[in-house]
Amino acid sequence: MASAAAAAAAAEPAHNLQPPKVKMKARRLKGHKDSANCCIASSQNPRLIVTSGEDGRVCWFDLRCNDEPQLAMDVSEEPILSLCFKSGNEDNIYVSSGKEIKCFDVRLRAPEITFIALSIFISRIYAATKWEPLENYNYNKEEINKVDTR
């Protein structure tokens, strides 16, 4: 009986489960003044990438556009070690910086512009703004290196 099952399995054609060969050029996204620490992709919008860095900045990239951020948020004086979208609402983002966690709503525009740059390659003006958090949690005694809302 075992030999019949082995013979039937051997008779079935083998499936090649290799990933498709898609040639894509690697891109270097620009927007941080220092190293990037974290990178997340949106589950609701597959072309959206959000990064955080040692410079205390959160950059939102639309991969359909050029390598410059569509939005740059200066949210901390300290490095941002982790970030995540709010579960069920990707307009809200949580970031960990030092011993605290901050929540921001990307739909709310920041009141104070701290940096303006004009791109000479395309006719766009980029503004980095200082953002005020919707929520701020500061209960830890040590640095927070991972945040998740699942």
PDB file of C-alpha atoms in Angstrom:
ATOM      1  CA  MET A   1       0.000   0.000   0.000  1.00  0.00           C
ATOM      2  CA  ALA A   2       2.826   2.398   0.814  1.00  0.00           C
ATOM      3  CA  SER A   3       4.493   1.651  -2.508  1.00  0.00           C
ATOM      4  CA  ALA A   4       1.249   2.478  -4.371  1.00  0.00           C
ATOM      5  CA  ALA A   5       1.066   5.897  -2.663  1.00  0.00           C
ATOM      6  CA  ALA A   6       4.726   6.552  -3.439  1.00  0.00           C
ATOM      7  CA  ALA A   7       4.197   5.581  -7.077  1.00  0.00           C
ATOM      8  CA  ALA A   8       1.169   7.909  -7.344  1.00  0.00           C
ATOM      9  CA  ALA A   9       3.143  10.782  -5.813  1.00  0.00           C
ATOM     10  CA  ALA A  10       6.028  10.164  -8.212  1.00  0.00           C
ATOM     11  CA  ALA A  11       3.650  10.187 -11.185  1.00  0.00           C
ATOM     12  CA  GLU A  12       2.345  13.697 -10.369  1.00  0.00           C
ATOM     13  CA  PRO A  13       4.191  16.507 -12.131  1.00  0.00           C
ATOM     14  CA  ALA A  14       6.511  18.613  -9.992  1.00  0.00           C
ATOM     15  CA  HIS A  15       5.504  22.266  -9.668  1.00  0.00           C
ATOM     16  CA  ASN A  16       8.120  24.952  -9.950  1.00  0.00           C
ATOM     17  CA  LEU A  17       7.411  27.339  -7.067  1.00  0.00           C
ATOM     18  CA  GLN A  18      10.068  29.912  -7.898  1.00  0.00           C
ATOM     19  CA  PRO A  19       9.146  33.601  -7.456  1.00  0.00           C
ATOM     20  CA  PRO A  20       8.490  35.485 -10.689  1.00  0.00           C
ATOM     21  CA  LYS A  21      11.516  37.173 -12.177  1.00  0.00           C
ATOM     22  CA  VAL A  22      10.725  40.854 -12.059  1.00  0.00           C
ATOM     23  CA  LYS A  23      13.559  43.244 -12.734  1.00  0.00           C
ATOM     24  CA  MET A  24      13.140  46.322 -10.585  1.00  0.00           C
ATOM     25  CA  LYS A  25      15.707  49.005 -10.055  1.00  0.00           C
ATOM     26  CA  ALA A  26      16.624  49.654  -6.425  1.00  0.00           C
ATOM     27  CA  ARG A  27      15.750  53.127  -5.189  1.00  0.00           C
ATOM     28  CA  ARG A  28      17.357  55.277  -2.529  1.00  0.00           C
ATOM     29  CA  LEU A  29      14.670  57.341  -0.834  1.00  0.00           C
ATOM     30  CA  LYS A  30      15.817  60.756   0.391  1.00  0.00           C
ATOM     31  CA  GLY A  31      14.431  62.774   3.267  1.00  0.00           C
ATOM     32  CA  HIS A  32      16.413  62.061   6.418  1.00  0.00           C
ATOM     33  CA  LYS A  33      19.403  64.096   7.578  1.00  0.00           C
ATOM     34  CA  ASP A  34      20.782  61.045   9.422  1.00  0.00           C
ATOM     35  CA  SER A  35      20.357  57.253   9.399  1.00  0.00           C
ATOM     36  CA  ALA A  36      16.913  55.719   8.990  1.00  0.00           C
ATOM     37  CA  ASN A  37      15.919  53.382  11.844  1.00  0.00           C
ATOM     38  CA  CYS A  38      12.570  51.979  10.818  1.00  0.00           C
ATOM     39  CA  CYS A  39      10.557  51.484   7.644  1.00  0.00           C
ATOM     40  CA  ILE A  40       6.927  50.366   7.383  1.00  0.00           C
ATOM     41  CA  ALA A  41       4.645  49.720   4.429  1.00  0.00           C
ATOM     42  CA  SER A  42       0.952  50.477   4.376  1.00  0.00           C
ATOM     43  CA  SER A  43      -1.444  47.538   4.160  1.00  0.00           C
ATOM     44  CA  GLN A  44      -4.201  49.834   2.858  1.00  0.00           C
ATOM     45  CA  ASN A  45      -2.055  51.602   0.242  1.00  0.00           C
ATOM     46  CA  PRO A  46       0.705  49.359  -1.180  1.00  0.00           C
ATOM     47  CA  ARG A  47       2.576  52.322  -2.663  1.00  0.00           C
ATOM     48  CA  LEU A  48       3.022  54.086   0.694  1.00  0.00           C
ATOM     49  CA  ILE A  49       6.267  53.729   2.672  1.00  0.00           C
ATOM     50  CA  VAL A  50       6.912  55.538   5.967  1.00  0.00           C
ATOM     51  CA  THR A  51      10.376  55.814   7.518  1.00  0.00           C
ATOM     52  CA  SER A  52      11.768  57.155  10.781  1.00  0.00           C
ATOM     53  CA  GLY A  53      15.299  58.157  11.618  1.00  0.00           C
ATOM     54  CA  GLU A  54      18.008  59.273  13.979  1.00  0.00           C
ATOM     55  CA  ASP A  55      17.118  62.864  13.044  1.00  0.00           C
ATOM     56  CA  GLY A  56      13.704  62.683  14.784  1.00  0.00           C
ATOM     57  CA  ARG A  57      11.899  62.870  11.450  1.00  0.00           C
ATOM     58  CA  VAL A  58       9.132  60.730   9.940  1.00  0.00           C
ATOM     59  CA  CYS A  59       9.028  60.699   6.121  1.00  0.00           C
ATOM     60  CA  TRP A  60       6.044  59.562   4.024  1.00  0.00           C
ATOM     61  CA  PHE A  61       6.917  58.318   0.519  1.00  0.00           C
ATOM     62  CA  ASP A  62       4.598  57.549  -2.384  1.00  0.00           C
ATOM     63  CA  LEU A  63       6.498  55.068  -4.560  1.00  0.00           C
ATOM     64  CA  ARG A  64       4.668  56.301  -7.666  1.00  0.00           C
ATOM     65  CA  CYS A  65       6.498  59.618  -7.234  1.00  0.00           C
ATOM     66  CA  ASN A  66      10.171  60.546  -7.110  1.00  0.00           C
ATOM     67  CA  ASP A  67      12.546  59.671  -4.256  1.00  0.00           C
ATOM     68  CA  GLU A  68      11.686  62.741  -2.157  1.00  0.00           C
ATOM     69  CA  PRO A  69       9.156  62.446   0.706  1.00  0.00           C
ATOM     70  CA  GLN A  70       5.611  63.609   0.093  1.00  0.00           C
ATOM     71  CA  LEU A  71       5.503  64.628   3.749  1.00  0.00           C
ATOM     72  CA  ALA A  72       8.322  65.160   6.266  1.00  0.00           C
ATOM     73  CA  MET A  73       7.313  65.389   9.924  1.00  0.00           C
ATOM     74  CA  ASP A  74       9.798  66.644  12.522  1.00  0.00           C
ATOM     75  CA  VAL A  75       8.331  64.978  15.607  1.00  0.00           C
ATOM     76  CA  SER A  76      11.195  64.671  18.099  1.00  0.00           C
ATOM     77  CA  GLU A  77      14.596  65.986  19.095  1.00  0.00           C
ATOM     78  CA  GLU A  78      15.604  62.386  19.855  1.00  0.00           C
ATOM     79  CA  PRO A  79      15.961  59.488  17.386  1.00  0.00           C
ATOM     80  CA  ILE A  80      12.752  57.673  16.434  1.00  0.00           C
ATOM     81  CA  LEU A  81      13.436  53.988  16.986  1.00  0.00           C
ATOM     82  CA  SER A  82      10.089  52.519  15.971  1.00  0.00           C
ATOM     83  CA  LEU A  83       6.831  53.475  14.305  1.00  0.00           C
ATOM     84  CA  CYS A  84       3.563  51.818  13.354  1.00  0.00           C
ATOM     85  CA  PHE A  85       0.190  52.695  11.921  1.00  0.00           C
ATOM     86  CA  LYS A  86      -2.814  52.733  14.218  1.00  0.00           C
ATOM     87  CA  SER A  87      -4.726  49.511  13.695  1.00  0.00           C
ATOM     88  CA  GLY A  88      -7.666  50.240  11.383  1.00  0.00           C
ATOM     89  CA  ASN A  89      -6.677  53.879  10.736  1.00  0.00           C
ATOM     90  CA  GLU A  90      -3.450  54.467   8.837  1.00  0.00           C
ATOM     91  CA  ASP A  91      -3.903  58.240   9.013  1.00  0.00           C
ATOM     92  CA  ASN A  92      -2.686  57.917  12.611  1.00  0.00           C
ATOM     93  CA  ILE A  93       0.869  56.881  13.334  1.00  0.00           C
ATOM     94  CA  TYR A  94       2.606  55.985  16.610  1.00  0.00           C
ATOM     95  CA  VAL A  95       6.311  56.689  17.090  1.00  0.00           C
ATOM     96  CA  SER A  96       8.652  55.765  19.923  1.00  0.00           C
ATOM     97  CA  SER A  97      11.287  58.284  20.865  1.00  0.00           C
ATOM     98  CA  GLY A  98      13.363  57.827  23.984  1.00  0.00           C
ATOM     99  CA  LYS A  99      11.054  56.847  26.852  1.00  0.00           C
ATOM    100  CA  GLU A 100       7.832  58.044  25.245  1.00  0.00           C
ATOM    101  CA  ILE A 101       5.326  57.106  22.566  1.00  0.00           C
ATOM    102  CA  LYS A 102       3.587  59.805  20.533  1.00  0.00           C
ATOM    103  CA  CYS A 103       0.562  59.556  18.243  1.00  0.00           C
ATOM    104  CA  PHE A 104       0.097  61.860  15.232  1.00  0.00           C
ATOM    105  CA  ASP A 105      -2.715  62.303  12.722  1.00  0.00           C
ATOM    106  CA  VAL A 106      -1.279  62.976   9.273  1.00  0.00           C
ATOM    107  CA  ARG A 107      -4.495  64.744   8.220  1.00  0.00           C
ATOM    108  CA  LEU A 108      -3.850  67.522  10.738  1.00  0.00           C
ATOM    109  CA  ARG A 109      -1.408  70.053   9.398  1.00  0.00           C
ATOM    110  CA  ALA A 110       1.290  71.334  11.698  1.00  0.00           C
ATOM    111  CA  PRO A 111       1.070  75.001  12.632  1.00  0.00           C
ATOM    112  CA  GLU A 112       4.771  75.829  12.434  1.00  0.00           C
ATOM    113  CA  ILE A 113       7.010  75.350   9.383  1.00  0.00           C
ATOM    114  CA  THR A 114      10.628  74.803  10.439  1.00  0.00           C
ATOM    115  CA  PHE A 115      12.306  74.051   7.107  1.00  0.00           C
ATOM    116  CA  ILE A 116      11.546  74.853   3.462  1.00  0.00           C
ATOM    117  CA  ALA A 117      13.397  73.529   0.408  1.00  0.00           C
ATOM    118  CA  LEU A 118      12.849  74.049  -3.281  1.00  0.00           C
ATOM    119  CA  SER A 119      13.627  71.142  -5.558  1.00  0.00           C
ATOM    120  CA  ILE A 120      15.498  72.301  -8.658  1.00  0.00           C
ATOM    121  CA  PHE A 121      14.701  69.077 -10.527  1.00  0.00           C
ATOM    122  CA  ILE A 122      10.947  69.333 -10.231  1.00  0.00           C
ATOM    123  CA  SER A 123       8.768  72.273  -9.382  1.00  0.00           C
ATOM    124  CA  ARG A 124       7.931  71.350  -5.800  1.00  0.00           C
ATOM    125  CA  ILE A 125       8.397  72.986  -2.451  1.00  0.00           C
ATOM    126  CA  TYR A 126       8.991  70.663   0.493  1.00  0.00           C
ATOM    127  CA  ALA A 127       8.178  71.838   3.986  1.00  0.00           C
ATOM    128  CA  ALA A 128       9.293  70.052   7.138  1.00  0.00           C
ATOM    129  CA  THR A 129       7.057  70.972  10.002  1.00  0.00           C
ATOM    130  CA  LYS A 130       7.112  70.612  13.759  1.00  0.00           C
ATOM    131  CA  TRP A 131       4.135  68.470  14.740  1.00  0.00           C
ATOM    132  CA  GLU A 132       2.218  68.368  18.005  1.00  0.00           C
ATOM    133  CA  PRO A 133       1.116  64.871  19.098  1.00  0.00           C
ATOM    134  CA  LEU A 134      -2.528  63.885  19.555  1.00  0.00           C
ATOM    135  CA  GLU A 135      -1.514  61.554  22.371  1.00  0.00           C
ATOM    136  CA  ASN A 136       1.666  61.289  24.399  1.00  0.00           C
ATOM    137  CA  TYR A 137       2.565  58.344  26.645  1.00  0.00           C
ATOM    138  CA  ASN A 138       5.538  58.716  28.965  1.00  0.00           C
ATOM    139  CA  TYR A 139       5.470  55.896  31.530  1.00  0.00           C
ATOM    140  CA  ASN A 140       8.622  53.896  30.795  1.00  0.00           C
ATOM    141  CA  LYS A 141      11.817  54.101  32.815  1.00  0.00           C
ATOM    142  CA  GLU A 142      13.909  52.914  29.871  1.00  0.00           C
ATOM    143  CA  GLU A 143      14.065  53.586  26.138  1.00  0.00           C
ATOM    144  CA  ILE A 144      11.262  52.112  24.014  1.00  0.00           C
ATOM    145  CA  ASN A 145      12.597  50.299  20.962  1.00  0.00           C
ATOM    146  CA  LYS A 146       9.391  48.761  19.538  1.00  0.00           C
ATOM    147  CA  VAL A 147       5.800  49.983  19.270  1.00  0.00           C
ATOM    148  CA  ASP A 148       2.832  48.001  17.883  1.00  0.00           C
ATOM    149  CA  THR A 149      -0.933  48.607  18.016  1.00  0.00           C
ATOM    150  CA  ARG A 150      -2.169  45.151  17.000  1.00  0.00           C
TER     151      ARG A 150
END
